Amino acid sequence: LSPSPDPTALVGDSPCIQRVYRQIAWAAHTDAAVLLHGETGTGKELAARAIHARSPRAQGPFVAVNCGALPETLVESELFGYVRGAFSGALDDKPGRIEMANGGTLFLDEVGDLPTAAQVKLLRVLDDQRIEPLGAVQPRLLDVRIIAATNRDVRCDIAAGRFRPDLYYRLAVMEIHMPRLAERPEDILPIARHLLATLAPAGSPALA
């Protein structure tokens, strides 16, 4: 995982970020579910995109969903979709985000914010690669890899009854911890140089 001209790429040579690179490379060669955990801003989505880009699914879609930003009343329709007539105002079939990721990777950011009902349906997707859009009579077969991320301690949520333990174990087949910058201060200067090289105009004095 060498530095890229992409200003949003993961950058660094510290031992802890090198460990992340190795885990990303390993995850990319499997189709297992991955759970990324770390504080906000540690690059969880960047890691998910890196796994997807290096996997056999790279030519398929990468669909990112911020579960924490979805209103609870819309979570199921947004994730699983619906068929015409499923509820008042459902004038046409609408594929959910999971179906949109068919053949590729679905990234569920802040998965710990999913309500219980959606957790149950997501577990079925992980178990048998099927979804049931709202109002559908038959489930639909899918081929989607799920990578999830959280900045919360999921085990505490499990103990409090907010998160299903069976879903956690299905999501966390592989786990990757994204370190804070405070854990890798030696990467601050390379990151600054990388940002300058990618964001500053060519010939800028900042690059001198």
Short mmCIF file of N, CA and C in Angstrom, two decimals, residues 74-177:
data_model
loop_
_atom_site.label_atom_id
_atom_site.label_comp_id
_atom_site.label_asym_id
_atom_site.label_seq_id
_atom_site.Cartn_x
_atom_site.Cartn_y
_atom_site.Cartn_z
N LEU A 74 -36.65 5.44 8.51
CA LEU A 74 -36.29 5.18 7.12
C LEU A 74 -35.20 4.14 6.95
N VAL A 75 -34.68 3.62 8.07
CA VAL A 75 -33.54 2.71 7.99
C VAL A 75 -33.85 1.50 7.11
N GLU A 76 -34.99 0.84 7.37
CA GLU A 76 -35.29 -0.39 6.64
C GLU A 76 -35.52 -0.14 5.16
N SER A 77 -36.25 0.92 4.82
CA SER A 77 -36.50 1.18 3.40
C SER A 77 -35.21 1.60 2.70
N GLU A 78 -34.33 2.34 3.39
CA GLU A 78 -33.08 2.77 2.77
C GLU A 78 -32.13 1.59 2.56
N LEU A 79 -32.05 0.71 3.52
CA LEU A 79 -31.13 -0.42 3.43
C LEU A 79 -31.67 -1.54 2.56
N PHE A 80 -32.95 -1.88 2.74
CA PHE A 80 -33.49 -3.07 2.10
C PHE A 80 -34.41 -2.77 0.91
N GLY A 81 -34.77 -1.50 0.74
CA GLY A 81 -35.63 -1.13 -0.37
C GLY A 81 -37.09 -1.49 -0.13
N TYR A 82 -37.90 -1.25 -1.14
CA TYR A 82 -39.32 -1.59 -1.04
C TYR A 82 -39.89 -1.81 -2.43
N VAL A 83 -41.06 -2.43 -2.45
CA VAL A 83 -41.75 -2.66 -3.72
C VAL A 83 -42.94 -1.71 -3.80
N ARG A 84 -43.40 -1.53 -5.01
CA ARG A 84 -44.54 -0.65 -5.25
C ARG A 84 -45.73 -1.10 -4.41
N GLY A 85 -46.35 -0.14 -3.73
CA GLY A 85 -47.52 -0.42 -2.92
C GLY A 85 -47.22 -0.90 -1.51
N ALA A 86 -45.92 -0.95 -1.14
CA ALA A 86 -45.56 -1.42 0.19
C ALA A 86 -46.13 -0.53 1.28
N PHE A 87 -46.27 0.75 0.99
CA PHE A 87 -46.84 1.70 1.93
C PHE A 87 -47.34 2.90 1.14
N SER A 88 -48.05 3.76 1.79
CA SER A 88 -48.57 4.95 1.12
C SER A 88 -47.42 5.79 0.58
N GLY A 89 -47.47 6.08 -0.72
CA GLY A 89 -46.39 6.86 -1.33
C GLY A 89 -45.37 6.02 -2.06
N ALA A 90 -45.43 4.68 -1.90
CA ALA A 90 -44.50 3.80 -2.61
C ALA A 90 -45.06 3.54 -4.01
N LEU A 91 -44.78 4.46 -4.93
CA LEU A 91 -45.38 4.39 -6.27
C LEU A 91 -44.58 3.50 -7.23
N ASP A 92 -43.32 3.23 -6.90
CA ASP A 92 -42.47 2.39 -7.73
C ASP A 92 -41.57 1.55 -6.84
N ASP A 93 -41.02 0.48 -7.41
CA ASP A 93 -40.02 -0.29 -6.69
C ASP A 93 -38.78 0.58 -6.47
N LYS A 94 -38.17 0.43 -5.30
CA LYS A 94 -36.94 1.18 -5.01
C LYS A 94 -35.93 0.22 -4.39
N PRO A 95 -34.79 0.00 -5.07
CA PRO A 95 -33.77 -0.87 -4.48
C PRO A 95 -33.13 -0.21 -3.27
N GLY A 96 -32.82 -1.01 -2.28
CA GLY A 96 -32.12 -0.49 -1.11
C GLY A 96 -30.63 -0.44 -1.34
N ARG A 97 -29.93 0.14 -0.37
CA ARG A 97 -28.48 0.28 -0.51
C ARG A 97 -27.78 -1.08 -0.60
N ILE A 98 -28.33 -2.08 0.10
CA ILE A 98 -27.71 -3.40 0.06
C ILE A 98 -27.79 -3.97 -1.35
N GLU A 99 -28.95 -3.86 -1.97
CA GLU A 99 -29.12 -4.37 -3.32
C GLU A 99 -28.26 -3.58 -4.32
N MET A 100 -28.10 -2.29 -4.07
CA MET A 100 -27.26 -1.47 -4.95
C MET A 100 -25.79 -1.93 -4.92
N ALA A 101 -25.40 -2.58 -3.82
CA ALA A 101 -24.02 -3.06 -3.69
C ALA A 101 -23.84 -4.47 -4.23
N ASN A 102 -24.87 -5.03 -4.85
CA ASN A 102 -24.80 -6.39 -5.36
C ASN A 102 -23.61 -6.56 -6.32
N GLY A 103 -22.80 -7.57 -6.08
CA GLY A 103 -21.61 -7.80 -6.88
C GLY A 103 -20.40 -7.05 -6.37
N GLY A 104 -20.58 -6.24 -5.34
CA GLY A 104 -19.48 -5.43 -4.82
C GLY A 104 -19.44 -5.47 -3.30
N THR A 105 -19.21 -4.29 -2.72
CA THR A 105 -19.01 -4.17 -1.28
C THR A 105 -19.96 -3.14 -0.69
N LEU A 106 -20.57 -3.50 0.42
CA LEU A 106 -21.40 -2.56 1.19
C LEU A 106 -20.63 -2.16 2.43
N PHE A 107 -20.45 -0.85 2.62
CA PHE A 107 -19.76 -0.34 3.80
C PHE A 107 -20.78 0.30 4.72
N LEU A 108 -20.94 -0.27 5.90
CA LEU A 108 -21.89 0.23 6.90
C LEU A 108 -21.13 0.97 7.99
N ASP A 109 -21.06 2.28 7.87
CA ASP A 109 -20.38 3.09 8.88
C ASP A 109 -21.29 3.29 10.08
N GLU A 110 -20.72 3.33 11.26
CA GLU A 110 -21.46 3.48 12.52
C GLU A 110 -22.58 2.44 12.62
N VAL A 111 -22.21 1.19 12.38
CA VAL A 111 -23.19 0.10 12.38
C VAL A 111 -23.83 -0.08 13.75
N GLY A 112 -23.16 0.37 14.80
CA GLY A 112 -23.72 0.26 16.14
C GLY A 112 -24.99 1.08 16.35
N ASP A 113 -25.27 2.00 15.41
CA ASP A 113 -26.47 2.84 15.52
C ASP A 113 -27.70 2.20 14.89
N LEU A 114 -27.56 1.02 14.29
CA LEU A 114 -28.71 0.38 13.66
C LEU A 114 -29.75 -0.02 14.70
N PRO A 115 -31.03 0.24 14.45
CA PRO A 115 -32.07 -0.23 15.37
C PRO A 115 -32.19 -1.75 15.31
N THR A 116 -32.81 -2.32 16.34
CA THR A 116 -32.87 -3.78 16.48
C THR A 116 -33.51 -4.47 15.29
N ALA A 117 -34.61 -3.93 14.77
CA ALA A 117 -35.30 -4.57 13.65
C ALA A 117 -34.39 -4.68 12.43
N ALA A 118 -33.62 -3.64 12.17
CA ALA A 118 -32.70 -3.66 11.03
C ALA A 118 -31.55 -4.63 11.29
N GLN A 119 -31.14 -4.77 12.56
CA GLN A 119 -30.08 -5.71 12.88
C GLN A 119 -30.50 -7.14 12.55
N VAL A 120 -31.76 -7.47 12.84
CA VAL A 120 -32.28 -8.81 12.55
C VAL A 120 -32.25 -9.09 11.05
N LYS A 121 -32.67 -8.13 10.24
CA LYS A 121 -32.70 -8.32 8.80
C LYS A 121 -31.28 -8.35 8.21
N LEU A 122 -30.38 -7.56 8.78
CA LEU A 122 -28.99 -7.58 8.32
C LEU A 122 -28.35 -8.92 8.62
N LEU A 123 -28.68 -9.51 9.74
CA LEU A 123 -28.14 -10.82 10.09
C LEU A 123 -28.52 -11.85 9.04
N ARG A 124 -29.74 -11.75 8.51
CA ARG A 124 -30.16 -12.70 7.48
C ARG A 124 -29.35 -12.50 6.20
N VAL A 125 -29.05 -11.26 5.88
CA VAL A 125 -28.22 -10.99 4.70
C VAL A 125 -26.86 -11.66 4.86
N LEU A 126 -26.29 -11.55 6.04
CA LEU A 126 -24.99 -12.15 6.29
C LEU A 126 -25.06 -13.67 6.29
N ASP A 127 -26.17 -14.21 6.77
CA ASP A 127 -26.31 -15.67 6.89
C ASP A 127 -26.54 -16.35 5.55
N ASP A 128 -27.44 -15.78 4.72
CA ASP A 128 -27.78 -16.50 3.49
C ASP A 128 -27.85 -15.63 2.24
N GLN A 129 -27.29 -14.39 2.33
CA GLN A 129 -27.22 -13.53 1.15
C GLN A 129 -28.60 -13.32 0.51
N ARG A 130 -29.58 -13.03 1.33
CA ARG A 130 -30.92 -12.73 0.85
C ARG A 130 -31.42 -11.45 1.51
N ILE A 131 -32.21 -10.68 0.77
CA ILE A 131 -32.88 -9.53 1.35
C ILE A 131 -34.37 -9.64 1.09
N GLU A 132 -35.13 -9.01 1.94
CA GLU A 132 -36.58 -8.93 1.76
C GLU A 132 -36.98 -7.46 1.74
N PRO A 133 -37.11 -6.87 0.56
CA PRO A 133 -37.59 -5.49 0.50
C PRO A 133 -38.96 -5.37 1.17
N LEU A 134 -39.25 -4.21 1.70
CA LEU A 134 -40.55 -3.99 2.33
C LEU A 134 -41.66 -4.26 1.33
N GLY A 135 -42.60 -5.11 1.71
CA GLY A 135 -43.73 -5.43 0.85
C GLY A 135 -43.48 -6.54 -0.14
N ALA A 136 -42.28 -7.07 -0.20
CA ALA A 136 -41.97 -8.13 -1.17
C ALA A 136 -42.52 -9.46 -0.68
N VAL A 137 -42.91 -10.31 -1.62
CA VAL A 137 -43.44 -11.64 -1.29
C VAL A 137 -42.31 -12.65 -1.18
N GLN A 138 -41.30 -12.51 -2.05
CA GLN A 138 -40.18 -13.43 -2.07
C GLN A 138 -38.88 -12.70 -1.78
N PRO A 139 -37.98 -13.34 -1.04
CA PRO A 139 -36.65 -12.72 -0.82
C PRO A 139 -35.85 -12.71 -2.12
N ARG A 140 -34.86 -11.84 -2.19
CA ARG A 140 -34.01 -11.73 -3.36
C ARG A 140 -32.59 -12.16 -3.01
N LEU A 141 -32.01 -12.96 -3.90
CA LEU A 141 -30.64 -13.42 -3.70
C LEU A 141 -29.65 -12.31 -4.06
N LEU A 142 -28.57 -12.22 -3.28
CA LEU A 142 -27.56 -11.21 -3.51
C LEU A 142 -26.17 -11.82 -3.47
N ASP A 143 -25.21 -11.08 -3.94
CA ASP A 143 -23.79 -11.42 -3.79
C ASP A 143 -23.08 -10.15 -3.35
N VAL A 144 -23.02 -9.92 -2.05
CA VAL A 144 -22.47 -8.68 -1.54
C VAL A 144 -21.56 -8.97 -0.35
N ARG A 145 -20.45 -8.26 -0.31
CA ARG A 145 -19.55 -8.36 0.84
C ARG A 145 -19.82 -7.18 1.76
N ILE A 146 -19.87 -7.43 3.05
CA ILE A 146 -20.18 -6.37 4.01
C ILE A 146 -18.95 -6.04 4.85
N ILE A 147 -18.61 -4.76 4.87
CA ILE A 147 -17.59 -4.23 5.76
C ILE A 147 -18.28 -3.21 6.64
N ALA A 148 -18.15 -3.36 7.93
CA ALA A 148 -18.81 -2.45 8.87
C ALA A 148 -17.76 -1.70 9.69
N ALA A 149 -18.18 -0.60 10.28
CA ALA A 149 -17.27 0.20 11.10
C ALA A 149 -18.03 0.81 12.26
N THR A 150 -17.32 1.06 13.33
CA THR A 150 -17.94 1.69 14.49
C THR A 150 -16.89 2.43 15.31
N ASN A 151 -17.32 3.51 15.96
CA ASN A 151 -16.44 4.21 16.89
C ASN A 151 -16.87 3.92 18.33
N ARG A 152 -17.78 2.96 18.48
CA ARG A 152 -18.31 2.62 19.80
C ARG A 152 -17.73 1.29 20.26
N ASP A 153 -17.86 1.04 21.56
CA ASP A 153 -17.48 -0.25 22.11
C ASP A 153 -18.69 -1.16 21.97
N VAL A 154 -18.68 -1.99 20.93
CA VAL A 154 -19.85 -2.82 20.63
C VAL A 154 -20.13 -3.79 21.76
N ARG A 155 -19.09 -4.25 22.43
CA ARG A 155 -19.32 -5.20 23.52
C ARG A 155 -20.13 -4.56 24.64
N CYS A 156 -19.93 -3.27 24.88
CA CYS A 156 -20.74 -2.56 25.88
C CYS A 156 -22.19 -2.47 25.40
N ASP A 157 -22.38 -2.23 24.10
CA ASP A 157 -23.73 -2.17 23.55
C ASP A 157 -24.42 -3.53 23.65
N ILE A 158 -23.65 -4.60 23.47
CA ILE A 158 -24.21 -5.95 23.61
C ILE A 158 -24.66 -6.18 25.05
N ALA A 159 -23.80 -5.81 25.99
CA ALA A 159 -24.13 -5.99 27.41
C ALA A 159 -25.36 -5.19 27.80
N ALA A 160 -25.56 -4.03 27.15
CA ALA A 160 -26.70 -3.17 27.46
C ALA A 160 -27.94 -3.56 26.66
N GLY A 161 -27.81 -4.57 25.79
CA GLY A 161 -28.96 -5.02 25.01
C GLY A 161 -29.25 -4.17 23.79
N ARG A 162 -28.31 -3.32 23.40
CA ARG A 162 -28.53 -2.44 22.24
C ARG A 162 -28.04 -3.05 20.93
N PHE A 163 -27.23 -4.11 21.02
CA PHE A 163 -26.70 -4.71 19.80
C PHE A 163 -26.70 -6.21 19.95
N ARG A 164 -27.12 -6.90 18.89
CA ARG A 164 -27.23 -8.36 18.93
C ARG A 164 -25.84 -9.01 18.91
N PRO A 165 -25.57 -9.90 19.85
CA PRO A 165 -24.26 -10.57 19.84
C PRO A 165 -24.03 -11.43 18.61
N ASP A 166 -25.10 -12.08 18.10
CA ASP A 166 -24.92 -12.93 16.92
C ASP A 166 -24.55 -12.08 15.70
N LEU A 167 -25.10 -10.86 15.61
CA LEU A 167 -24.73 -9.98 14.50
C LEU A 167 -23.29 -9.52 14.64
N TYR A 168 -22.88 -9.22 15.85
CA TYR A 168 -21.49 -8.80 16.08
C TYR A 168 -20.52 -9.87 15.60
N TYR A 169 -20.76 -11.13 15.98
CA TYR A 169 -19.83 -12.18 15.61
C TYR A 169 -19.85 -12.46 14.10
N ARG A 170 -20.97 -12.20 13.43
CA ARG A 170 -21.02 -12.37 11.98
C ARG A 170 -20.32 -11.22 11.26
N LEU A 171 -20.35 -10.03 11.86
CA LEU A 171 -19.68 -8.88 11.25
C LEU A 171 -18.17 -8.90 11.52
N ALA A 172 -17.79 -9.43 12.65
CA ALA A 172 -16.39 -9.35 13.09
C ALA A 172 -15.62 -10.63 12.79
N VAL A 173 -15.84 -11.20 11.61
CA VAL A 173 -15.03 -12.36 11.21
C VAL A 173 -13.56 -11.94 11.16
N MET A 174 -13.33 -10.74 10.65
CA MET A 174 -12.01 -10.11 10.74
C MET A 174 -12.20 -8.75 11.38
N GLU A 175 -11.31 -8.37 12.27
CA GLU A 175 -11.37 -7.06 12.92
C GLU A 175 -10.09 -6.29 12.66
N ILE A 176 -10.25 -5.00 12.37
CA ILE A 176 -9.10 -4.13 12.16
C ILE A 176 -9.26 -2.89 13.03
N HIS A 177 -8.27 -2.63 13.85
CA HIS A 177 -8.27 -1.43 14.68
C HIS A 177 -7.57 -0.31 13.93
#
